[in-house]
XYZ file of N, CA, C and O in Angstrom:
716
model
N -6.035 157.549 89.514
C -5.273 156.329 89.616
C -6.102 155.117 89.186
O -5.564 154.198 88.577
N -7.400 155.136 89.544
C -8.269 154.019 89.162
C -8.442 153.929 87.649
O -8.502 152.843 87.100
N -8.523 155.060 86.983
C -8.674 155.039 85.527
C -7.419 154.485 84.867
O -7.490 153.779 83.863
N -6.262 154.762 85.408
C -5.019 154.209 84.881
C -4.990 152.689 85.075
O -4.614 151.939 84.173
N -5.438 152.231 86.234
C -5.490 150.796 86.521
C -6.463 150.105 85.577
O -6.176 149.030 85.042
N -7.636 150.713 85.379
C -8.632 150.133 84.443
C -8.090 150.095 83.019
O -8.328 149.145 82.273
N -7.386 151.149 82.622
C -6.801 151.199 81.281
C -5.778 150.094 81.075
O -5.782 149.403 80.038
N -4.902 149.913 82.064
C -3.900 148.848 81.969
C -4.575 147.487 81.971
O -4.193 146.579 81.225
N -5.619 147.352 82.796
C -6.361 146.093 82.863
C -7.043 145.796 81.523
O -7.026 144.667 81.039
N -7.614 146.792 80.883
C -8.266 146.613 79.570
C -7.260 146.205 78.506
O -7.533 145.322 77.683
N -6.104 146.866 78.534
C -5.055 146.517 77.569
C -4.591 145.081 77.801
O -4.401 144.309 76.859
N -4.428 144.696 79.058
C -4.018 143.329 79.384
C -5.031 142.294 78.926
O -4.665 141.246 78.389
N -6.310 142.575 79.136
C -7.366 141.648 78.682
C -7.369 141.523 77.160
O -7.488 140.423 76.619
N -7.265 142.668 76.484
C -7.268 142.655 75.017
C -6.066 141.876 74.488
O -6.196 141.050 73.569
N -4.893 142.109 75.077
C -3.700 141.376 74.652
C -3.863 139.889 74.933
O -3.475 139.040 74.127
N -4.455 139.556 76.080
C -4.708 138.150 76.415
C -5.648 137.490 75.420
O -5.443 136.329 75.031
N -6.677 138.205 74.993
C -7.609 137.656 74.000
C -6.906 137.421 72.663
O -7.096 136.391 72.030
N -6.099 138.395 72.245
C -5.371 138.262 70.981
C -4.426 137.070 71.040
O -4.379 136.236 70.124
N -3.670 136.960 72.124
C -2.743 135.841 72.276
C -3.512 134.520 72.313
O -3.103 133.536 71.690
N -4.645 134.496 72.988
C -5.470 133.278 73.043
C -5.985 132.867 71.675
O -5.949 131.685 71.317
N -6.440 133.843 70.906
C -6.933 133.551 69.555
C -5.797 133.037 68.671
O -5.959 132.052 67.939
N -4.649 133.687 68.724
C -3.510 133.247 67.921
C -3.033 131.862 68.341
O -2.698 131.031 67.493
N -3.018 131.600 69.640
C -2.613 130.277 70.134
C -3.583 129.204 69.640
O -3.161 128.148 69.159
N -4.886 129.470 69.727
C -5.875 128.493 69.263
C -5.793 128.299 67.752
O -5.939 127.191 67.249
N -5.530 129.371 67.024
C -5.366 129.254 65.567
C -4.174 128.374 65.237
O -4.242 127.542 64.316
N -3.095 128.524 65.976
C -1.927 127.661 65.779
C -2.248 126.211 66.069
O -1.858 125.311 65.325
N -2.987 125.959 67.150
C -3.383 124.581 67.492
C -4.282 123.989 66.403
O -4.107 122.836 66.000
N -5.236 124.792 65.927
C -6.134 124.314 64.866
C -5.363 124.031 63.582
O -5.654 123.061 62.879
N -4.394 124.876 63.266
C -3.586 124.672 62.053
C -2.801 123.372 62.132
O -2.781 122.585 61.179
N -2.154 123.141 63.266
C -1.391 121.904 63.445
C -2.320 120.697 63.371
O -1.996 119.674 62.753
N -3.496 120.816 63.964
C -4.475 119.727 63.923
C -4.891 119.414 62.489
O -4.956 118.248 62.089
N -5.155 120.460 61.689
C -5.524 120.265 60.283
C -4.400 119.590 59.504
O -4.632 118.707 58.683
N -3.168 120.026 59.751
C -2.020 119.442 59.051
C -1.908 117.961 59.374
O -1.726 117.122 58.483
N -2.036 117.616 60.653
C -1.889 116.215 61.062
C -3.031 115.355 60.539
O -2.804 114.241 60.066
N -4.251 115.865 60.581
C -5.415 115.055 60.189
C -5.620 114.972 58.682
O -6.080 113.951 58.181
N -5.321 116.045 57.960
C -5.694 116.087 56.544
C -4.522 116.185 55.576
O -4.486 115.486 54.572
N -3.584 117.067 55.841
C -2.556 117.350 54.849
C -1.470 116.283 54.822
O -1.083 115.807 53.756
N -0.972 115.872 55.986
C 0.093 114.856 56.005
C -0.342 113.518 55.401
O 0.404 112.934 54.608
N -1.544 112.997 55.718
C -1.956 111.752 55.047
C -2.072 111.912 53.530
O -1.710 111.016 52.775
N -2.550 113.074 53.081
C -2.641 113.337 51.653
C -1.256 113.373 51.020
O -1.028 112.794 49.955
N -0.311 114.018 51.694
C 1.056 114.082 51.172
C 1.674 112.691 51.100
O 2.384 112.369 50.132
N 1.396 111.861 52.085
C 1.922 110.493 52.066
C 1.322 109.714 50.901
O 2.026 108.974 50.199
N 0.028 109.877 50.672
C -0.631 109.188 49.555
C -0.054 109.652 48.223
O 0.253 108.829 47.340
N 0.117 110.956 48.071
C 0.658 111.504 46.826
C 2.077 110.996 46.598
O 2.452 110.611 45.487
N 2.886 110.970 47.650
C 4.255 110.466 47.523
C 4.243 109.003 47.091
O 5.052 108.588 46.252
N 3.317 108.226 47.628
C 3.197 106.817 47.247
C 2.827 106.690 45.771
O 3.453 105.920 45.029
N 1.830 107.444 45.336
C 1.396 107.367 43.936
C 2.512 107.813 42.996
O 2.779 107.167 41.981
N 3.177 108.913 43.332
C 4.281 109.391 42.491
C 5.388 108.346 42.439
O 5.951 108.076 41.375
N 5.700 107.750 43.578
C 6.728 106.711 43.619
C 6.369 105.516 42.761
O 7.215 104.993 42.025
N 5.118 105.084 42.835
C 4.666 103.937 42.027
C 4.748 104.277 40.544
O 5.235 103.482 39.740
N 4.286 105.478 40.171
C 4.305 105.879 38.757
C 5.740 105.949 38.244
O 6.048 105.468 37.158
N 6.637 106.520 39.043
C 8.030 106.644 38.608
C 8.761 105.305 38.607
O 9.531 105.009 37.694
N 8.553 104.508 39.636
C 9.288 103.238 39.760
C 8.851 102.203 38.735
O 9.677 101.450 38.223
N 7.568 102.173 38.428
C 7.079 101.163 37.488
C 7.241 101.576 36.031
O 7.164 100.726 35.148
N 7.431 102.848 35.792
C 7.549 103.315 34.415
C 6.205 103.461 33.723
O 6.149 103.672 32.507
N 5.123 103.366 34.485
C 3.782 103.492 33.900
C 3.617 104.854 33.238
O 3.013 104.962 32.174
N 4.172 105.891 33.874
C 4.052 107.237 33.322
C 4.653 107.345 31.938
O 4.035 107.875 31.008
N 5.846 106.832 31.775
C 6.516 106.876 30.475
C 5.765 106.028 29.465
O 5.591 106.431 28.309
N 5.294 104.876 29.890
C 4.529 103.990 29.010
C 3.261 104.677 28.518
O 2.967 104.675 27.315
N 2.515 105.288 29.444
C 1.293 105.997 29.055
C 1.608 107.202 28.167
O 0.876 107.478 27.221
N 2.678 107.898 28.477
C 3.041 109.064 27.667
C 3.326 108.658 26.226
O 2.861 109.302 25.283
N 4.079 107.580 26.050
C 4.386 107.128 24.690
C 3.142 106.554 24.002
O 3.013 106.666 22.788
N 2.233 105.970 24.791
C 0.986 105.452 24.209
C 0.077 106.596 23.759
O -0.631 106.472 22.756
N 0.095 107.704 24.501
C -0.764 108.842 24.165
C -0.150 109.782 23.137
O -0.851 110.585 22.536
N 1.135 109.687 22.908
C 1.832 110.594 21.995
C 1.224 110.623 20.591
O 1.062 111.701 20.018
N 0.864 109.485 19.987
C 0.296 109.550 18.628
C -1.007 110.345 18.531
O -1.364 110.825 17.458
N -1.697 110.509 19.656
C -2.948 111.264 19.641
C -2.713 112.765 19.496
O -3.639 113.511 19.197
N -1.490 113.225 19.705
C -1.205 114.657 19.707
C -1.136 115.277 18.321
O -1.052 116.489 18.200
N -1.194 114.494 17.298
C -1.006 115.015 15.950
C -2.200 115.720 15.342
O -2.054 116.418 14.350
N -3.395 115.570 15.921
C -4.569 116.200 15.328
C -5.589 116.554 16.406
O -5.523 116.037 17.521
N -6.545 117.408 16.080
C -7.509 117.870 17.085
C -8.359 116.737 17.678
O -8.620 116.734 18.871
N -8.771 115.789 16.849
C -9.582 114.673 17.345
C -8.764 113.840 18.331
O -9.261 113.447 19.398
N -7.510 113.597 18.020
C -6.636 112.862 18.925
C -6.441 113.603 20.241
O -6.403 112.983 21.308
N -6.330 114.934 20.177
C -6.186 115.728 21.398
C -7.442 115.651 22.262
O -7.356 115.581 23.488
N -8.591 115.643 21.624
C -9.845 115.507 22.377
C -9.904 114.132 23.037
O -10.276 114.004 24.210
N -9.509 113.093 22.303
C -9.478 111.740 22.875
C -8.483 111.683 24.036
O -8.767 111.095 25.083
N -7.310 112.311 23.862
C -6.322 112.343 24.941
C -6.898 113.032 26.175
O -6.728 112.563 27.304
N -7.602 114.124 25.964
C -8.217 114.847 27.070
C -9.249 113.980 27.787
O -9.345 114.003 29.016
N -10.015 113.212 27.023
C -11.002 112.318 27.632
C -10.334 111.203 28.435
O -10.795 110.845 29.519
N -9.231 110.684 27.922
C -8.516 109.613 28.634
C -7.919 110.149 29.930
O -8.088 109.568 30.998
N -7.218 111.266 29.839
C -6.548 111.827 31.014
C -7.566 112.349 32.030
O -7.337 112.275 33.235
N -8.700 112.857 31.560
C -9.707 113.406 32.462
C -10.752 112.416 32.922
O -11.679 112.797 33.632
N -10.609 111.138 32.553
C -11.598 110.130 32.950
C -11.736 110.138 34.474
O -10.730 110.087 35.190
N -12.966 110.217 34.995
C -13.172 110.403 36.436
C -12.489 109.389 37.360
O -12.151 109.725 38.478
N -12.258 108.177 36.916
C -11.565 107.212 37.773
C -10.056 107.408 37.673
O -9.329 107.263 38.656
N -9.566 107.775 36.498
C -8.127 107.942 36.294
C -7.594 109.288 36.781
O -6.479 109.367 37.276
N -8.377 110.349 36.626
C -7.852 111.682 36.889
C -7.331 111.887 38.314
O -6.293 112.527 38.477
N -7.965 111.360 39.362
C -7.359 111.542 40.690
C -6.046 110.779 40.842
O -5.199 111.151 41.647
N -5.867 109.720 40.062
C -4.623 108.953 40.130
C -3.530 109.551 39.259
O -2.353 109.412 39.544
N -3.922 110.220 38.177
C -2.945 110.842 37.286
C -2.544 112.233 37.753
O -1.506 112.751 37.357
N -3.362 112.842 38.595
C -3.114 114.209 39.021
C -1.968 114.428 39.980
O -1.297 115.445 39.907
N -1.702 113.506 40.938
C -0.706 113.807 41.973
C 0.645 114.234 41.422
O 1.252 113.536 40.627
N 1.061 115.392 41.857
C 2.353 115.909 41.442
C 2.423 116.226 39.962
O 3.484 116.554 39.457
N 1.317 116.122 39.274
C 1.261 116.346 37.831
C 2.298 115.497 37.100
O 2.856 115.892 36.086
N 2.553 114.303 37.637
C 3.583 113.433 37.061
C 3.250 113.097 35.616
O 4.100 113.199 34.731
N 2.018 112.691 35.365
C 1.640 112.305 33.998
C 1.745 113.500 33.054
O 2.255 113.366 31.944
N 1.245 114.651 33.497
C 1.313 115.835 32.631
C 2.766 116.210 32.339
O 3.089 116.614 31.224
N 3.642 116.045 33.326
C 5.053 116.359 33.105
C 5.679 115.396 32.105
O 6.411 115.815 31.202
N 5.384 114.118 32.263
C 5.980 113.121 31.366
C 5.456 113.306 29.945
O 6.228 113.358 28.990
N 4.137 113.412 29.810
C 3.555 113.594 28.474
C 4.034 114.922 27.885
O 4.373 115.005 26.706
N 4.090 115.970 28.718
C 4.568 117.273 28.246
C 5.998 117.220 27.759
O 6.344 117.842 26.753
N 6.836 116.457 28.443
C 8.233 116.316 28.015
C 8.326 115.585 26.683
O 9.060 115.993 25.779
N 7.554 114.504 26.559
C 7.557 113.743 25.306
C 7.061 114.619 24.158
O 7.673 114.659 23.080
N 5.969 115.345 24.395
C 5.430 116.212 23.341
C 6.377 117.383 23.068
O 6.511 117.817 21.920
N 7.040 117.877 24.113
C 7.991 118.979 23.928
C 9.119 118.608 22.986
O 9.543 119.420 22.156
N 9.600 117.386 23.109
C 10.657 116.945 22.187
C 10.123 116.843 20.769
O 10.854 117.097 19.814
N 8.854 116.485 20.640
C 8.243 116.415 19.310
C 8.115 117.818 18.693
O 8.326 117.992 17.503
N 7.763 118.798 19.535
C 7.690 120.176 19.036
C 9.079 120.687 18.670
O 9.250 121.370 17.668
N 10.073 120.362 19.483
C 11.442 120.821 19.235
C 12.002 120.242 17.942
O 12.722 120.926 17.216
N 11.655 118.987 17.644
C 12.148 118.365 16.415
C 11.255 118.671 15.216
O 11.474 118.149 14.134
N 10.260 119.501 15.438
C 9.303 119.910 14.397
C 8.466 118.751 13.860
O 7.904 118.836 12.771
N 8.377 117.653 14.631
C 7.509 116.535 14.252
C 6.048 116.913 14.469
O 5.161 116.387 13.803
N 5.792 117.822 15.399
C 4.456 118.355 15.639
C 4.487 119.851 15.363
O 5.443 120.529 15.741
N 3.441 120.390 14.719
C 3.432 121.823 14.448
C 3.223 122.633 15.732
O 2.490 122.217 16.628
N 3.868 123.769 15.814
C 3.758 124.626 16.998
C 2.327 125.118 17.217
O 1.963 125.474 18.334
N 1.515 125.115 16.172
C 0.143 125.615 16.294
C -0.716 124.761 17.217
O -1.754 125.234 17.684
N -0.314 123.521 17.493
C -1.136 122.695 18.386
C -0.540 122.593 19.794
O -1.005 121.790 20.610
N 0.444 123.419 20.108
C 1.048 123.390 21.450
C 0.030 123.765 22.523
O -0.050 123.111 23.565
N -0.745 124.804 22.287
C -1.751 125.229 23.268
C -2.836 124.165 23.449
O -3.138 123.803 24.590
N -3.404 123.620 22.382
C -4.376 122.541 22.585
C -3.763 121.325 23.286
O -4.432 120.663 24.077
N -2.486 121.033 23.007
C -1.820 119.917 23.689
C -1.744 120.166 25.185
O -1.957 119.252 25.986
N -1.445 121.394 25.558
C -1.374 121.733 26.978
C -2.714 121.470 27.656
O -2.767 120.875 28.736
N -3.795 121.882 27.026
C -5.116 121.656 27.602
C -5.505 120.179 27.566
O -6.245 119.712 28.419
N -5.017 119.450 26.584
C -5.346 118.022 26.477
C -4.692 117.199 27.576
O -5.260 116.202 28.020
N -3.497 117.599 28.032
C -2.816 116.795 29.042
C -3.132 117.248 30.465
O -2.707 116.605 31.417
N -3.906 118.314 30.630
C -4.133 118.847 31.974
C -5.570 118.832 32.504
O -5.851 119.558 33.448
N -6.498 118.046 32.000
C -7.833 118.090 32.623
C -7.880 117.442 34.003
O -8.830 117.616 34.736
N -6.837 116.720 34.383
C -6.812 116.077 35.692
C -6.364 117.028 36.797
O -6.437 116.680 37.963
N -5.934 118.231 36.444
C -5.395 119.166 37.432
C -6.436 119.455 38.516
O -7.565 119.815 38.229
N -6.048 119.269 39.739
C -6.902 119.537 40.887
C -7.779 118.380 41.306
O -8.317 118.385 42.410
N -7.942 117.384 40.451
C -8.841 116.276 40.780
C -8.328 115.456 41.956
O -9.112 114.843 42.664
N -7.018 115.458 42.169
C -6.464 114.713 43.294
C -6.647 115.455 44.614
O -6.601 114.857 45.676
N -6.882 116.754 44.562
C -6.958 117.547 45.780
C -8.394 117.771 46.257
O -8.594 118.282 47.350
N -9.378 117.393 45.495
C -10.770 117.668 45.849
C -11.145 117.108 47.215
O -11.665 117.837 48.055
N -10.890 115.817 47.494
C -11.275 115.306 48.814
C -10.566 116.029 49.957
O -11.170 116.300 50.995
N -9.292 116.379 49.766
C -8.555 117.082 50.815
C -9.113 118.488 51.004
O -9.287 118.954 52.127
N -9.384 119.153 49.905
C -9.944 120.496 49.998
C -11.283 120.503 50.718
O -11.550 121.368 51.550
N -12.117 119.520 50.425
C -13.401 119.432 51.119
C -13.203 119.091 52.593
O -13.925 119.593 53.453
N -12.217 118.265 52.894
C -11.942 117.938 54.294
C -11.424 119.164 55.038
O -11.815 119.412 56.187
N -10.550 119.934 54.399
C -10.046 121.151 55.031
C -11.166 122.156 55.270
O -11.134 122.907 56.239
N -12.132 122.164 54.384
C -13.286 123.037 54.548
C -14.330 122.459 55.479
O -15.395 123.042 55.658
N -14.019 121.309 56.071
C -14.920 120.622 56.996
C -16.302 120.416 56.380
O -17.324 120.681 57.002
N -16.297 119.951 55.143
C -17.551 119.709 54.435
C -18.305 118.542 55.063
O -17.716 117.619 55.608
N -19.601 118.603 54.962
C -20.455 117.516 55.445
C -20.219 116.281 54.570
O -19.854 116.410 53.392
N -20.419 115.082 55.108
C -20.214 113.863 54.308
C -21.016 113.851 52.997
O -20.522 113.408 51.973
N -22.238 114.360 53.042
C -23.052 114.391 51.823
C -22.423 115.313 50.775
O -22.434 115.008 49.582
N -21.848 116.432 51.229
C -21.191 117.358 50.307
C -20.012 116.679 49.627
O -19.808 116.820 48.422
N -19.236 115.916 50.383
C -18.109 115.186 49.816
C -18.620 114.127 48.848
O -18.087 113.951 47.747
N -19.672 113.441 49.240
C -20.261 112.371 48.425
C -20.740 112.893 47.075
O -20.622 112.211 46.059
N -21.270 114.092 47.064
C -21.781 114.682 45.829
C -20.710 115.535 45.144
O -20.592 115.533 43.918
N -19.902 116.235 45.919
C -18.937 117.183 45.373
C -17.810 116.547 44.596
O -17.437 117.022 43.523
N -17.245 115.471 45.119
C -16.103 114.843 44.447
C -16.491 114.328 43.056
O -15.849 114.693 42.067
N -17.540 113.502 42.943
C -17.893 113.044 41.584
C -18.302 114.186 40.646
O -17.989 114.144 39.460
N -18.974 115.202 41.193
C -19.409 116.290 40.307
C -18.221 117.056 39.737
O -18.223 117.415 38.562
N -17.192 117.285 40.541
C -16.012 117.977 40.023
C -15.269 117.093 39.032
O -14.814 117.555 37.983
N -15.153 115.797 39.347
C -14.473 114.879 38.431
C -15.186 114.836 37.075
O -14.542 114.886 36.026
N -16.512 114.726 37.090
C -17.247 114.677 35.825
C -17.226 116.023 35.110
O -17.199 116.064 33.882
N -17.205 117.125 35.869
C -17.150 118.430 35.206
C -15.814 118.605 34.487
O -15.763 119.146 33.389
N -14.709 118.137 35.096
C -13.401 118.203 34.432
C -13.375 117.287 33.209
O -12.742 117.597 32.213
N -14.057 116.163 33.301
C -14.141 115.227 32.184
C -14.866 115.871 31.004
O -14.492 115.670 29.847
N -15.874 116.668 31.295
C -16.659 117.329 30.247
C -15.953 118.585 29.731
O -15.895 118.831 28.525
N -15.395 119.379 30.642
C -14.801 120.650 30.220
C -13.413 120.479 29.601
O -12.961 121.374 28.883
N -12.734 119.348 29.863
C -11.405 119.116 29.268
C -11.434 119.169 27.749
O -10.690 119.944 27.134
N -12.288 118.365 27.092
C -12.353 118.420 25.625
C -12.824 119.778 25.097
O -12.354 120.240 24.061
N -13.720 120.423 25.831
C -14.180 121.750 25.410
C -13.009 122.734 25.428
O -12.849 123.545 24.508
N -12.172 122.642 26.453
C -10.997 123.521 26.541
C -10.036 123.255 25.382
O -9.434 124.190 24.843
N -9.894 121.998 24.999
C -9.021 121.658 23.866
C -9.551 122.298 22.583
O -8.792 122.877 21.799
N -10.845 122.202 22.370
C -11.455 122.782 21.159
C -11.271 124.301 21.144
O -10.879 124.880 20.129
N -11.548 124.945 22.274
C -11.383 126.402 22.354
C -9.924 126.782 22.123
O -9.619 127.720 21.372
N -8.993 126.043 22.736
C -7.569 126.333 22.564
C -7.137 126.118 21.117
O -6.298 126.860 20.590
N -7.696 125.111 20.462
C -7.352 124.836 19.077
C -7.725 126.019 18.184
O -6.918 126.495 17.393
N -8.950 126.518 18.343
C -9.375 127.652 17.524
C -8.678 128.944 17.946
O -8.379 129.790 17.111
N -8.384 129.080 19.233
C -7.664 130.269 19.698
C -6.244 130.303 19.151
O -5.712 131.385 18.855
N -5.642 129.139 18.984
C -4.268 129.114 18.468
C -4.210 129.637 17.031
O -3.221 130.221 16.629
N -5.286 129.453 16.279
C -5.321 129.998 14.920
C -5.735 131.474 14.938
O -5.222 132.267 14.163
N -6.655 131.811 15.823
C -7.154 133.188 15.905
C -6.053 134.153 16.309
O -6.017 135.283 15.846
N -5.162 133.709 17.175
C -4.094 134.576 17.656
C -2.765 134.317 16.963
O -1.734 134.834 17.357
N -2.807 133.468 15.937
C -1.604 133.207 15.150
C -0.515 132.454 15.891
O 0.663 132.654 15.638
N -0.907 131.608 16.836
C 0.086 130.848 17.603
C 0.664 129.718 16.796
O 0.107 129.142 15.956
């Protein structure tokens, strides 16, 4: 009888530990959402609203459109979009990439731009991807302040450098694969 009681007691303790761990994980998740994710979502919504309401996105898209006609222009576009100060502001919701992509898509559809530069265009308008999420990602990972201080600029500058390189690789790949 004692062994049965001990067995039930062990099962009860184990179940209690599992429930306790799951409960604490739920509390930690809610805490992370309130401290890090919701403020980020509010900021992103504000930036997207400003870009859409002011028409800055459409203005920038039409200003950058002439650069899409040649490889040098695509590299310049990549440098503009990936500029470390601009990229976190252009990244939220990929609003700029969507607007520029739509403008360029109509150019491809009307055959004003050759289909062979579609892949390089994609890489030229997307070097800002992820740059808006770096501070949040580091906060979610509970990074030390020094890590954030060094990590954010290093990722921004790495995207600034690798964006044009990706455009060049995509340009040559589009010919190599007959795109």
